[in-house]
XYZ file of C-alpha atoms in Angstrom:
740
model
C -103.299 48.755 -20.825
C -101.330 46.421 -23.146
C -98.947 44.135 -21.261
C -95.990 44.391 -23.610
C -93.056 42.006 -24.078
C -90.695 44.402 -22.096
C -93.021 44.485 -19.086
C -93.441 40.814 -19.160
C -89.615 40.381 -19.112
C -89.344 42.802 -16.125
C -92.218 41.078 -14.302
C -90.630 37.748 -14.942
C -87.283 38.765 -13.583
C -88.858 40.327 -10.437
C -90.934 37.300 -9.897
C -87.805 35.164 -10.194
C -86.141 37.181 -7.542
C -89.130 37.431 -5.199
C -90.242 33.895 -5.303
C -87.010 32.407 -3.932
C -86.968 35.066 -1.242
C -90.480 34.295 -0.232
C -89.878 30.517 -0.344
C -86.852 31.043 1.912
C -88.965 32.945 4.394
C -91.575 30.265 4.328
C -88.935 27.391 4.638
C -87.183 29.334 7.413
C -90.360 29.652 9.336
C -91.218 25.998 8.936
C -87.733 24.902 9.774
C -87.672 27.192 12.868
C -90.791 25.471 14.081
C -89.460 22.062 13.279
C -86.125 22.886 14.694
C -87.761 23.954 17.880
C -89.646 20.746 18.150
C -86.571 18.720 17.295
C -84.299 20.765 19.558
C -86.798 20.119 22.502
C -86.831 16.438 21.804
C -83.046 16.211 21.401
C -82.376 18.228 24.658
C -84.953 16.038 26.431
C -83.209 12.954 25.126
C -79.847 14.174 26.143
C -81.028 15.039 29.588
C -82.655 11.695 29.988
C -79.602 9.971 28.700
C -77.320 12.012 31.098
C -79.602 11.292 34.087
C -79.946 7.642 33.149
C -76.143 7.262 33.038
C -75.887 8.793 36.503
C -78.511 6.599 37.914
C -76.826 3.539 36.452
C -73.394 4.606 37.893
C -75.081 5.069 41.323
C -76.722 1.657 41.122
C -73.381 -0.050 40.196
C -71.685 1.881 43.101
C -74.310 0.385 45.511
C -73.959 -2.937 44.011
C -70.183 -2.920 44.291
C -70.451 -1.657 47.852
C -72.900 -4.453 48.707
C -70.711 -7.092 47.152
C -67.659 -5.784 49.095
C -69.811 -5.721 52.304
C -70.999 -9.410 51.895
C -67.562 -10.645 51.040
C -65.858 -8.891 54.006
C -68.761 -10.186 56.373
C -68.463 -13.769 55.152
C -64.649 -13.606 55.616
C -65.083 -12.198 59.164
C -67.582 -15.098 59.923
C -65.099 -17.763 58.661
C -62.362 -16.079 60.916
C -64.632 -16.057 63.900
C -65.444 -19.861 63.292
C -61.727 -20.680 62.987
C -60.874 -18.835 66.318
C -63.800 -20.461 68.037
C -62.433 -23.903 66.919
C -59.003 -22.950 68.363
C -60.384 -21.669 71.646
C -61.870 -25.041 72.778
C -65.201 -26.642 73.290
C -68.545 -25.005 74.161
C -70.266 -26.175 77.206
C -73.494 -25.241 79.228
C -72.811 -25.651 82.953
C -75.365 -26.620 85.612
C -74.457 -23.338 87.428
C -76.662 -20.335 86.640
C -76.137 -16.605 86.562
C -78.519 -13.636 86.605
C -79.038 -11.451 83.558
C -80.721 -7.986 83.401
C -82.007 -8.067 79.966
C -83.577 -5.436 77.621
C -87.004 -6.344 76.581
C -87.782 -4.691 73.324
C -91.468 -5.534 73.458
C -92.169 -3.957 76.704
C -89.400 -1.376 76.380
C -88.223 -2.179 79.811
C -85.728 -4.457 81.549
C -86.300 -7.909 82.932
C -84.241 -10.099 85.343
C -83.711 -13.848 84.248
C -81.589 -16.704 85.356
C -79.859 -18.741 82.657
C -77.231 -21.507 82.739
C -73.620 -20.384 82.431
C -72.109 -20.982 78.860
C -68.416 -21.521 78.808
C -66.011 -21.414 75.668
C -62.669 -22.877 76.274
C -63.282 -22.843 79.915
C -64.119 -18.951 79.962
C -67.572 -18.051 81.386
C -70.012 -15.944 79.605
C -71.643 -13.959 82.415
C -72.832 -10.386 82.567
C -70.197 -9.519 85.222
C -67.245 -10.967 83.285
C -68.191 -9.902 79.856
C -69.509 -6.369 80.582
C -66.143 -4.699 80.035
C -64.034 -7.622 78.631
C -65.300 -9.525 75.531
C -63.678 -12.843 74.758
C -60.286 -12.669 73.041
C -61.812 -14.568 69.962
C -64.287 -11.777 69.434
C -61.833 -8.913 69.909
C -59.241 -10.554 67.660
C -61.749 -11.170 64.873
C -63.039 -7.514 65.198
C -59.483 -6.222 65.080
C -58.462 -8.206 62.016
C -61.709 -7.812 59.975
C -63.228 -4.626 61.291
C -66.505 -6.510 61.940
C -68.701 -6.545 65.041
C -69.128 -10.087 66.467
C -71.724 -11.287 68.866
C -72.421 -14.618 70.725
C -76.084 -15.578 71.460
C -77.097 -18.216 74.019
C -80.128 -20.326 73.455
C -82.596 -19.893 76.334
C -85.318 -22.492 75.576
C -86.398 -25.133 73.091
C -88.287 -22.555 71.021
C -85.051 -20.805 70.243
C -85.179 -17.457 72.102
C -81.574 -16.037 72.197
C -79.619 -13.869 74.648
C -76.711 -11.780 73.746
C -74.010 -13.029 76.175
C -70.930 -11.346 74.580
C -70.361 -8.735 71.877
C -67.785 -6.317 70.309
C -70.636 -3.942 69.103
C -70.934 -0.354 70.526
C -73.437 0.406 73.088
C -75.896 2.223 70.937
C -79.587 1.874 70.005
C -78.919 0.586 66.513
C -77.146 -2.561 67.875
C -78.009 -5.552 70.139
C -75.987 -4.892 73.285
C -74.948 -7.213 76.158
C -78.264 -8.689 77.701
C -80.441 -7.952 74.552
C -82.983 -10.705 73.608
C -83.489 -12.167 70.094
C -86.973 -13.688 70.094
C -87.977 -16.705 68.176
C -91.345 -15.236 67.394
C -91.509 -11.880 65.464
C -93.953 -9.138 66.120
C -96.330 -10.652 63.531
C -96.429 -13.903 65.542
C -94.526 -16.001 63.078
C -91.344 -17.975 63.858
C -88.162 -16.007 62.756
C -86.648 -17.498 59.727
C -83.167 -16.893 61.175
C -83.953 -18.911 64.455
C -85.574 -21.674 62.324
C -82.551 -22.048 60.162
C -80.143 -21.842 62.969
C -82.001 -24.557 65.008
C -81.953 -26.691 61.830
C -78.086 -26.250 61.750
C -77.855 -23.937 58.760
C -75.844 -20.761 58.400
C -77.999 -17.761 57.631
C -77.059 -14.693 55.625
C -79.614 -11.876 56.126
C -80.124 -8.225 55.456
C -81.646 -6.380 58.451
C -83.673 -3.114 58.463
C -81.075 -1.450 60.665
C -79.051 1.346 59.032
C -81.592 1.788 56.352
C -81.447 -1.871 55.273
C -77.776 -1.953 54.597
C -76.720 -4.165 57.457
C -75.680 -7.544 56.299
C -75.429 -10.244 59.020
C -74.037 -13.732 58.849
C -75.534 -16.015 61.549
C -74.028 -19.456 62.229
C -75.007 -22.071 64.734
C -73.127 -22.602 68.008
C -72.763 -26.203 69.065
C -71.654 -27.845 72.256
C -69.464 -31.034 72.643
C -72.531 -33.085 71.987
C -73.313 -31.257 68.660
C -76.379 -29.651 70.068
C -77.154 -26.150 69.025
C -76.883 -24.046 72.296
C -76.695 -20.642 70.603
C -75.422 -18.762 67.561
C -72.680 -16.386 66.288
C -73.510 -13.200 64.490
C -71.050 -11.141 62.458
C -71.654 -7.835 60.629
C -69.433 -4.962 59.412
C -69.408 -1.371 60.809
C -72.398 0.594 59.541
C -70.503 3.458 57.664
C -71.809 2.629 54.151
C -74.780 4.982 54.053
C -72.603 7.944 55.095
C -69.923 7.129 52.554
C -72.500 6.757 49.734
C -74.242 9.919 50.719
C -70.892 11.848 50.564
C -70.333 10.342 47.158
C -73.991 11.177 45.943
C -73.802 14.739 47.180
C -70.616 15.429 45.116
C -72.648 14.543 41.932
C -74.020 17.599 40.233
C -76.843 17.636 37.709
C -77.536 20.977 36.060
C -77.990 23.925 38.555
C -80.536 22.428 41.049
C -80.664 18.682 40.087
C -79.766 16.126 42.718
C -79.459 12.364 43.560
C -82.136 10.842 45.843
C -82.704 7.545 47.618
C -86.076 6.241 48.942
C -86.573 3.288 51.322
C -89.169 0.598 50.587
C -88.940 -1.535 53.680
C -89.972 -1.218 57.316
C -89.854 2.216 58.968
C -87.910 3.638 55.968
C -90.689 2.888 53.345
C -91.558 6.105 51.423
C -88.882 8.263 53.255
C -85.792 9.901 52.049
C -82.653 8.063 52.926
C -80.593 10.591 50.803
C -82.032 13.716 49.360
C -80.831 17.058 47.905
C -81.126 18.733 51.308
C -79.949 17.301 54.706
C -83.076 18.655 56.428
C -85.238 16.310 54.111
C -83.283 13.091 55.073
C -85.693 10.796 56.858
C -88.824 12.857 55.728
C -91.624 11.234 53.846
C -91.471 12.072 50.127
C -95.271 13.026 49.910
C -94.790 15.684 52.552
C -91.804 17.271 50.858
C -92.848 18.385 47.459
C -95.293 16.051 45.820
C -98.900 14.976 45.982
C -100.476 12.186 48.085
C -99.610 8.680 46.964
C -96.873 9.821 44.585
C -94.076 7.842 46.432
C -96.233 4.724 46.523
C -96.651 4.914 42.659
C -92.930 5.402 42.324
C -91.962 2.439 44.528
C -94.452 0.161 42.756
C -93.271 1.152 39.326
C -89.640 0.435 40.272
C -90.393 -2.905 41.931
C -92.495 -4.077 38.967
C -89.673 -3.259 36.550
C -87.241 -5.360 38.491
C -83.812 -4.812 40.058
C -81.558 -2.656 38.007
C -84.106 -1.695 35.412
C -84.183 1.980 34.641
C -87.550 3.808 34.863
C -88.282 7.522 34.008
C -91.069 9.786 35.328
C -91.936 13.390 34.514
C -94.035 15.188 37.152
C -94.684 18.697 38.830
C -92.547 19.292 41.953
C -93.460 21.835 44.346
C -91.404 23.021 47.368
C -91.924 25.407 50.241
C -90.578 28.321 48.485
C -92.215 27.603 45.134
C -96.081 27.165 45.224
C -96.498 26.840 41.252
C -93.883 24.100 41.031
C -91.523 23.097 38.316
C -91.462 20.167 35.790
C -88.977 17.524 37.006
C -87.624 14.556 35.251
C -86.365 11.641 37.166
C -84.718 8.403 36.248
C -84.736 5.796 38.940
C -84.044 2.017 39.537
C -84.593 -0.551 42.282
C -81.803 -1.985 44.385
C -83.348 -5.077 45.923
C -80.743 -6.151 48.594
C -81.081 -2.927 50.563
C -84.666 -2.168 49.384
C -83.634 1.157 47.940
C -85.070 3.129 45.062
C -82.090 5.085 43.726
C -82.905 8.033 41.464
C -81.643 11.147 39.886
C -83.808 14.106 39.329
C -83.329 17.283 37.197
C -85.546 20.419 36.374
C -86.306 20.663 32.629
C -86.587 24.451 32.634
C -82.796 24.693 33.406
C -82.089 23.518 29.872
C -84.409 26.034 27.981
C -81.553 28.464 27.629
C -80.185 26.288 24.833
C -83.350 26.546 23.001
C -83.509 30.318 23.450
C -80.004 30.723 22.049
C -80.746 28.679 19.029
C -83.940 30.655 18.433
C -82.090 33.957 18.541
C -79.722 32.707 15.905
C -82.695 31.928 13.635
C -84.195 35.331 14.098
C -80.812 36.920 13.124
C -80.822 34.708 10.066
C -84.286 35.933 9.036
C -83.162 39.504 9.395
C -80.184 38.910 6.995
C -82.474 37.204 4.536
C -84.888 40.141 4.402
C -82.008 42.687 3.753
C -80.409 40.408 1.178
C -83.721 39.864 -0.589
C -84.398 43.602 -0.981
C -80.956 44.244 -2.405
C -81.423 41.421 -4.908
C -84.707 42.875 -5.994
C -83.273 46.205 -6.699
C -80.467 44.734 -8.729
C -82.770 42.391 -10.530
C -85.031 45.468 -11.615
C -81.985 47.264 -13.027
C -80.769 44.389 -14.967
C -84.208 43.415 -16.209
C -84.921 46.869 -17.573
C -81.726 46.823 -19.547
C -82.065 43.211 -20.875
C -85.880 43.707 -21.734
C -84.943 46.614 -24.131
C -82.341 44.382 -25.824
C -85.050 41.702 -26.314
C -88.146 43.683 -26.925
C -87.008 46.158 -29.517
C -86.008 43.651 -32.154
C -89.161 41.678 -31.485
C -91.322 44.822 -32.059
C -89.763 45.289 -35.502
C -90.315 41.664 -36.433
C -94.077 42.185 -35.377
C -94.591 45.074 -37.715
C -92.909 43.245 -40.570
C -95.115 40.118 -40.008
C -98.112 42.368 -40.082
C -97.173 43.724 -43.459
C -96.728 40.103 -44.681
C -100.165 39.150 -43.251
C -101.666 42.094 -45.194
C -100.473 40.483 -48.407
C -98.001 43.240 -49.362
C -94.858 41.267 -49.872
C -93.247 43.937 -51.929
C -93.586 46.418 -48.977
C -92.181 43.874 -46.599
C -89.190 43.414 -48.772
C -88.578 47.106 -48.777
C -89.061 47.249 -44.972
C -86.271 44.720 -44.543
C -83.917 46.866 -46.471
C -84.805 49.757 -44.165
C -84.101 47.785 -41.119
C -80.715 46.884 -42.362
C -79.862 50.495 -42.165
C -81.667 51.585 -38.960
C -81.587 48.511 -36.539
C -78.376 47.548 -34.929
C -79.517 44.112 -34.240
C -80.425 43.769 -37.968
C -77.038 44.938 -39.042
C -75.296 42.600 -36.583
C -77.368 39.694 -37.879
C -76.493 40.497 -41.498
C -72.620 40.736 -40.712
C -72.865 37.184 -39.114
C -75.421 35.689 -41.673
C -72.834 32.906 -42.314
C -72.327 32.091 -38.559
C -75.981 32.013 -37.378
C -75.166 29.717 -34.379
C -73.191 32.552 -32.904
C -76.263 34.919 -32.902
C -78.768 35.235 -30.155
C -82.497 34.307 -30.602
C -83.455 37.887 -31.745
C -80.760 37.879 -34.495
C -81.731 34.409 -35.605
C -85.409 35.587 -35.660
C -84.596 38.474 -37.881
C -82.683 36.286 -40.397
C -85.536 33.695 -40.255
C -88.108 36.262 -40.924
C -86.006 37.680 -43.725
C -85.688 34.211 -45.332
C -89.465 33.745 -44.943
C -90.321 36.918 -46.683
C -88.008 36.241 -49.607
C -89.207 32.502 -49.898
C -92.809 33.452 -49.634
C -92.212 36.218 -52.297
C -90.731 33.611 -54.724
C -93.372 31.037 -53.808
C -96.392 33.268 -54.421
C -94.874 34.244 -57.820
C -94.319 30.626 -58.657
C -97.928 29.723 -57.566
C -99.313 32.299 -59.721
C -97.594 30.978 -62.776
C -98.310 27.265 -61.980
C -102.049 27.923 -61.349
C -102.990 28.037 -65.058
C -100.961 24.817 -65.810
C -102.650 22.998 -62.966
C -106.287 23.974 -64.188
C -105.501 22.634 -67.724
C -104.082 19.213 -66.346
C -106.935 18.684 -63.972
C -109.447 19.041 -66.867
C -107.693 16.435 -68.979
C -107.341 13.994 -65.897
C -111.158 14.191 -65.350
C -111.996 13.254 -68.810
C -109.590 10.223 -68.704
C -111.112 9.067 -65.451
C -114.592 9.068 -66.829
C -113.536 6.923 -69.765
C -111.568 4.518 -67.427
C -114.698 4.103 -65.286
C -116.832 2.872 -68.277
C -114.189 0.219 -69.084
C -113.990 -1.031 -65.492
C -117.819 -1.263 -65.327
C -117.785 -3.650 -68.331
C -115.003 -5.702 -66.871
C -116.993 -6.068 -63.645
C -120.032 -7.460 -65.522
C -117.882 -10.195 -67.270
C -116.242 -11.100 -63.993
C -119.654 -11.634 -62.359
C -120.645 -14.067 -65.120
C -117.476 -16.015 -64.787
C -117.795 -16.075 -61.041
C -121.322 -17.593 -61.401
C -120.162 -20.380 -63.664
C -117.310 -21.221 -61.422
C -119.708 -21.360 -58.414
C -121.837 -24.039 -60.275
C -118.809 -26.050 -61.235
C -117.558 -26.001 -57.583
C -120.997 -27.069 -56.331
C -121.227 -30.042 -58.859
C -117.752 -31.151 -58.050
C -118.442 -31.082 -54.480
C -121.552 -33.173 -54.705
C -119.643 -35.805 -56.980
C -116.761 -35.961 -54.396
C -119.434 -36.566 -51.593
C -120.900 -39.443 -53.683
C -117.547 -40.975 -54.287
C -116.762 -40.704 -50.589
C -119.950 -42.754 -49.796
C -118.911 -45.295 -52.518
C -115.573 -45.678 -50.880
C -116.989 -46.169 -47.419
C -119.380 -48.946 -48.869
C -116.387 -50.616 -50.520
C -114.502 -50.537 -47.272
C -117.493 -51.852 -45.310
C -117.919 -54.825 -47.815
C -114.213 -55.582 -47.589
C -114.517 -55.757 -43.707
C -117.594 -58.098 -44.078
C -115.759 -60.405 -46.549
C -112.721 -60.471 -44.333
C -114.986 -61.357 -41.240
C -116.800 -64.156 -43.424
C -113.283 -65.533 -44.481
C -112.230 -65.874 -40.871
C -115.573 -67.482 -39.988
C -115.035 -70.053 -42.790
C -111.573 -70.809 -41.616
C -112.814 -71.404 -38.189
C -115.589 -73.757 -39.446
C -113.086 -75.807 -41.682
C -110.757 -76.107 -38.557
C -113.753 -77.365 -36.506
C -114.748 -79.732 -39.206
C -111.334 -81.271 -39.491
C -111.233 -81.728 -35.693
C -114.645 -83.314 -35.731
C -113.555 -85.804 -38.471
C -110.508 -86.704 -36.479
C -112.839 -87.131 -33.515
C -115.231 -89.435 -35.414
C -112.211 -91.520 -36.508
C -111.087 -91.844 -32.957
C -114.661 -92.812 -31.828
C -114.772 -95.555 -34.468
C -111.437 -96.874 -33.377
C -112.802 -96.855 -29.742
C -115.997 -98.703 -30.909
C -113.949 -101.337 -32.749
C -111.813 -101.815 -29.470
C -115.046 -102.282 -27.549
C -116.176 -104.860 -30.000
C -113.003 -106.810 -29.538
C -113.320 -106.598 -25.732
C -116.930 -107.899 -26.005
C -115.652 -110.938 -27.974
C -113.049 -111.634 -25.165
C -115.742 -111.473 -22.562
C -117.952 -113.752 -24.588
C -115.109 -116.322 -24.470
C -114.725 -115.923 -20.752
C -118.528 -116.293 -20.365
C -118.357 -119.619 -22.363
C -115.601 -120.723 -20.115
C -117.734 -119.842 -17.035
C -120.650 -121.753 -18.484
C -118.424 -124.846 -18.957
C -117.139 -124.536 -15.469
C -120.692 -124.253 -14.176
C -121.815 -127.441 -16.021
C -118.772 -129.186 -14.829
C -119.505 -128.117 -11.184
C -123.090 -129.207 -11.517
C -121.988 -132.694 -12.695
C -119.557 -132.869 -9.828
C -122.226 -131.840 -7.296
C -124.414 -134.626 -8.718
C -121.709 -137.224 -8.266
C -121.164 -135.965 -4.717
C -124.855 -136.347 -3.982
C -124.798 -139.784 -5.304
C -121.686 -140.627 -3.179
C -123.463 -139.097 -0.215
C -126.473 -141.284 -0.583
C -124.223 -144.306 -0.740
C -122.597 -143.210 2.547
C -125.874 -143.295 4.223
C -125.995 -141.522 7.631
C -122.404 -140.393 7.460
C -122.914 -138.702 4.064
C -125.847 -136.442 5.116
C -123.580 -133.357 5.725
C -121.694 -133.702 2.542
C -125.008 -134.206 0.678
C -126.114 -130.818 2.040
C -122.890 -129.161 0.726
C -123.353 -130.949 -2.661
C -126.863 -129.655 -2.890
C -125.755 -126.000 -2.156
C -122.859 -126.275 -4.741
C -125.341 -127.528 -7.410
C -127.592 -124.509 -6.628
C -124.681 -122.091 -6.986
C -123.668 -123.826 -10.274
C -127.198 -123.370 -11.603
C -127.179 -119.746 -10.685
C -123.805 -119.219 -12.331
C -125.089 -120.894 -15.568
C -128.070 -118.512 -15.550
C -125.930 -115.420 -14.949
C -123.623 -116.501 -17.774
C -126.435 -116.931 -20.140
C -127.720 -113.367 -19.248
C -124.195 -111.897 -19.821
C -123.936 -113.634 -23.025
C -127.220 -112.091 -24.194
C -126.141 -108.644 -22.981
C -122.844 -108.834 -24.898
C -124.745 -109.852 -27.978
C -126.877 -106.758 -27.695
C -123.848 -104.478 -27.195
C -122.123 -105.977 -30.242
C -125.140 -105.160 -32.330
C -125.249 -101.574 -30.909
C -121.580 -101.025 -31.498
C -121.719 -102.306 -34.966
C -124.626 -99.942 -35.749
C -122.587 -97.032 -34.122
C -119.696 -97.710 -36.205
C -121.740 -97.597 -39.371
C -123.415 -94.392 -38.302
C -119.962 -92.907 -37.381
C -118.452 -93.716 -40.732
C -121.486 -92.088 -42.550
C -121.092 -88.950 -40.384
C -117.376 -88.916 -41.017
C -118.050 -88.922 -44.781
C -120.540 -86.115 -44.396
C -118.122 -83.984 -42.383
C -115.310 -84.438 -44.913
C -117.751 -83.396 -47.620
C -118.798 -80.245 -45.857
C -115.098 -79.355 -45.125
C -114.365 -79.686 -48.912
C -117.364 -77.422 -49.741
C -116.185 -74.811 -46.972
C -112.685 -74.794 -48.408
C -113.883 -73.853 -51.912
C -116.034 -71.183 -50.478
C -113.173 -69.650 -48.648
C -111.183 -69.410 -51.745
C -114.035 -67.671 -53.563
C -114.367 -65.071 -50.694
C -110.671 -64.545 -50.796
C -110.990 -63.657 -54.450
C -113.715 -61.295 -53.702
C -111.625 -59.520 -50.980
C -108.727 -59.173 -53.343
C -111.083 -57.505 -55.794
C -112.414 -55.276 -53.275
C -108.882 -54.264 -52.092
C -107.857 -53.388 -55.526
C -111.091 -51.239 -56.045
C -110.699 -49.179 -52.847
C -107.446 -47.256 -53.769
C -108.833 -46.433 -57.263
C -112.111 -45.050 -55.618
C -109.924 -42.989 -53.184
C -107.961 -41.652 -56.227
C -111.153 -40.601 -57.906
C -112.454 -39.094 -54.591
C -109.150 -37.084 -54.129
C -109.396 -35.818 -57.680
C -112.962 -34.689 -57.407
C -112.138 -33.032 -54.110
C -109.235 -31.206 -55.664
C -111.457 -30.248 -58.522
C -114.036 -28.786 -56.170
C -111.428 -26.931 -54.333
C -109.915 -25.537 -57.403
C -113.271 -24.373 -58.654
C -114.025 -22.905 -55.315
C -110.701 -21.020 -55.434
C -111.501 -19.785 -59.002
C -114.881 -18.661 -57.647
C -113.277 -16.728 -54.770
C -110.707 -15.240 -57.071
C -113.470 -14.044 -59.523
C -115.407 -12.564 -56.573
C -112.263 -10.877 -55.460
C -111.664 -9.552 -59.016
C -115.207 -8.425 -59.090
C -114.837 -6.574 -55.849
C -111.696 -5.230 -57.102
C -113.435 -3.904 -60.272
C -116.074 -2.409 -58.122
C -113.521 -0.643 -55.863
C -111.673 0.544 -58.920
C -114.921 1.885 -60.328
C -115.675 3.611 -56.980
C -111.987 4.835 -56.894
C -112.300 6.245 -60.457
C -115.532 7.975 -59.322
C -113.665 9.481 -56.361
C -110.755 10.328 -58.629
C -113.006 12.129 -60.992
C -114.640 14.017 -58.077
C -111.192 14.769 -56.733
C -110.137 16.091 -60.126
C -113.168 18.292 -60.150
C -112.306 19.491 -56.636
C -108.658 19.902 -57.658
C -109.834 22.245 -60.495
C -112.073 24.163 -58.069
C -109.199 24.336 -55.498
C -106.825 25.659 -58.161
C -109.319 28.282 -59.078
C -109.640 29.172 -55.385
C -105.873 29.334 -55.008
C -105.476 31.574 -57.987
C -108.026 33.898 -56.541
C -106.169 33.801 -53.123
C -102.769 34.304 -54.589
C -103.903 37.204 -56.619
C -104.360 39.163 -53.472
C -100.489 39.043 -52.789
C -98.581 41.862 -54.381
C -95.271 40.928 -55.781
C -94.789 43.565 -58.381
C -95.714 47.211 -59.174
């Protein structure tokens, strides 16, 4: 079955209506699931936030109560100290009294004898204090509402005896005659007794009344400042009951409640406050949880630290419910009293919210189904009508195009005339032919097909007329192309000959340029060598001039030495004369000594020694004279040789100067030759480059001629193909019918 355009339009419209509806169903299902998950998380978050806020409020209430309790107790202790100071001195007399005391360790009574303590002269004995506490205690209790107790020290270890108190006679208080041992049940010294004996005030939380009792202990000193006892002050124990009433007023959901668990002493793991009065004081594990649950809870709270919120979700079973319910608790640790304060709520009580929202989503799905079906019916009606308006004109255009495809353009033109009379869409399009933008796509399609048929009719007729002209022109073009191809081939041969000649010229010019370059380098080297030789000659001339001056100086020095030798010769002559004279005088002295006889013997010896010295002097003078003669001969010879050497040096310097001038002329010639060689070299290089460029240009011209020849061959083939194509076109166009 053919799937017509009308059916396609209807199917498209139905799909356009169904797909959004199905998508809405899928999205709604996904959103419902996500909303359920998100809603569960949000409800859980809201529950936990609400329960956390309640737990924080309870913690703050306990902290505020503890702060008020400690402040009131400290003020009462200060008031008792003030009244004690006003009452007088504390003394321990030598007289004794008997006391029947409560022994908590043996859970019995013991009779002991202790010294009598007096305060301001008033004795603290059992008989006097049994019904009548000291005025300072009653006054303090009346003003502050606190219970005041006086302890008397019994021994050096620090055991204390209650000798007066305003506390009621109940089990939770230390009554008259009660003992406060210095050693605890674990055998260790009590920190309270240890600090009191050291003279320090002690502030301590005791396990009584579920750990809420805050007691201030202060040392009691006698007139010698010796610790003889201690004072104790604590407030009335009504705080637990007050907090319990406040907690029971707090409602959380339907069955949620506030709970408090102890962590110290006998209260550890037990309810201090619970949702039911009967469970107060019961162990948590026995009420509705598994074994070890409360230990985990306490450990988690203590590890988190004081005031830090913790949450825990667990299964809670009761006597009336064996299956149990999921419970969420938020709790925190209050360290001063050793309490774990928590708020618990059952999660199933909040499921009604989720159910209500789920019901709203189900209703929404039902409405979506009904609305979708209604939209589908409306879409089908509209699609049927619109598809007819679209498909009918297109069907007419298909028939018309089939006629054109068959080649009968005349029949197609006649069909258009018939459609103008029978088809409303065609008539509407023809009436608005000048306002095509106002027509829909089918009207524009009709006008476009009409224009196509008319244009194609005119085009085919024109092609048939032009085919003959194109065939004639292509034949003439082919003949001209063959003649031009012959001419280009001849031009290519001439170009190749010119290119070969240019290549030879370029090669010869290159070799000549290389030769001139070597000549230029040789001339430059020769100029460098000549310049170096000129510098060497200049240095040699300068050295010979200096040598000439040195020989002149040496000649002068030798002449001066000759003059000095002449002077020394005169001095030597003088010495010789003196020696002769001395010898003559020594001879005369010897004669005179001989004349003197025995008295002239010593003088004769001196005269003989003088004569000997005179002879030695004469001999030395003769040797010096001989040496001076030899030196004068040597000096004269040296002067002659130096004069001759000076003449030779001056002659050599003159020759070297002339040679330097000749070398300078050679250098000038080389310098003038080098630029000319460079000019010739540049010219040859330029000639070689020009010849190379001519050769390259001729090669390019040859390539161009070859390309032109090939192009003309292609052009010739193209002309042939054009002729064949025109013949084929004429054959094809002849199949179109444009006339009777």
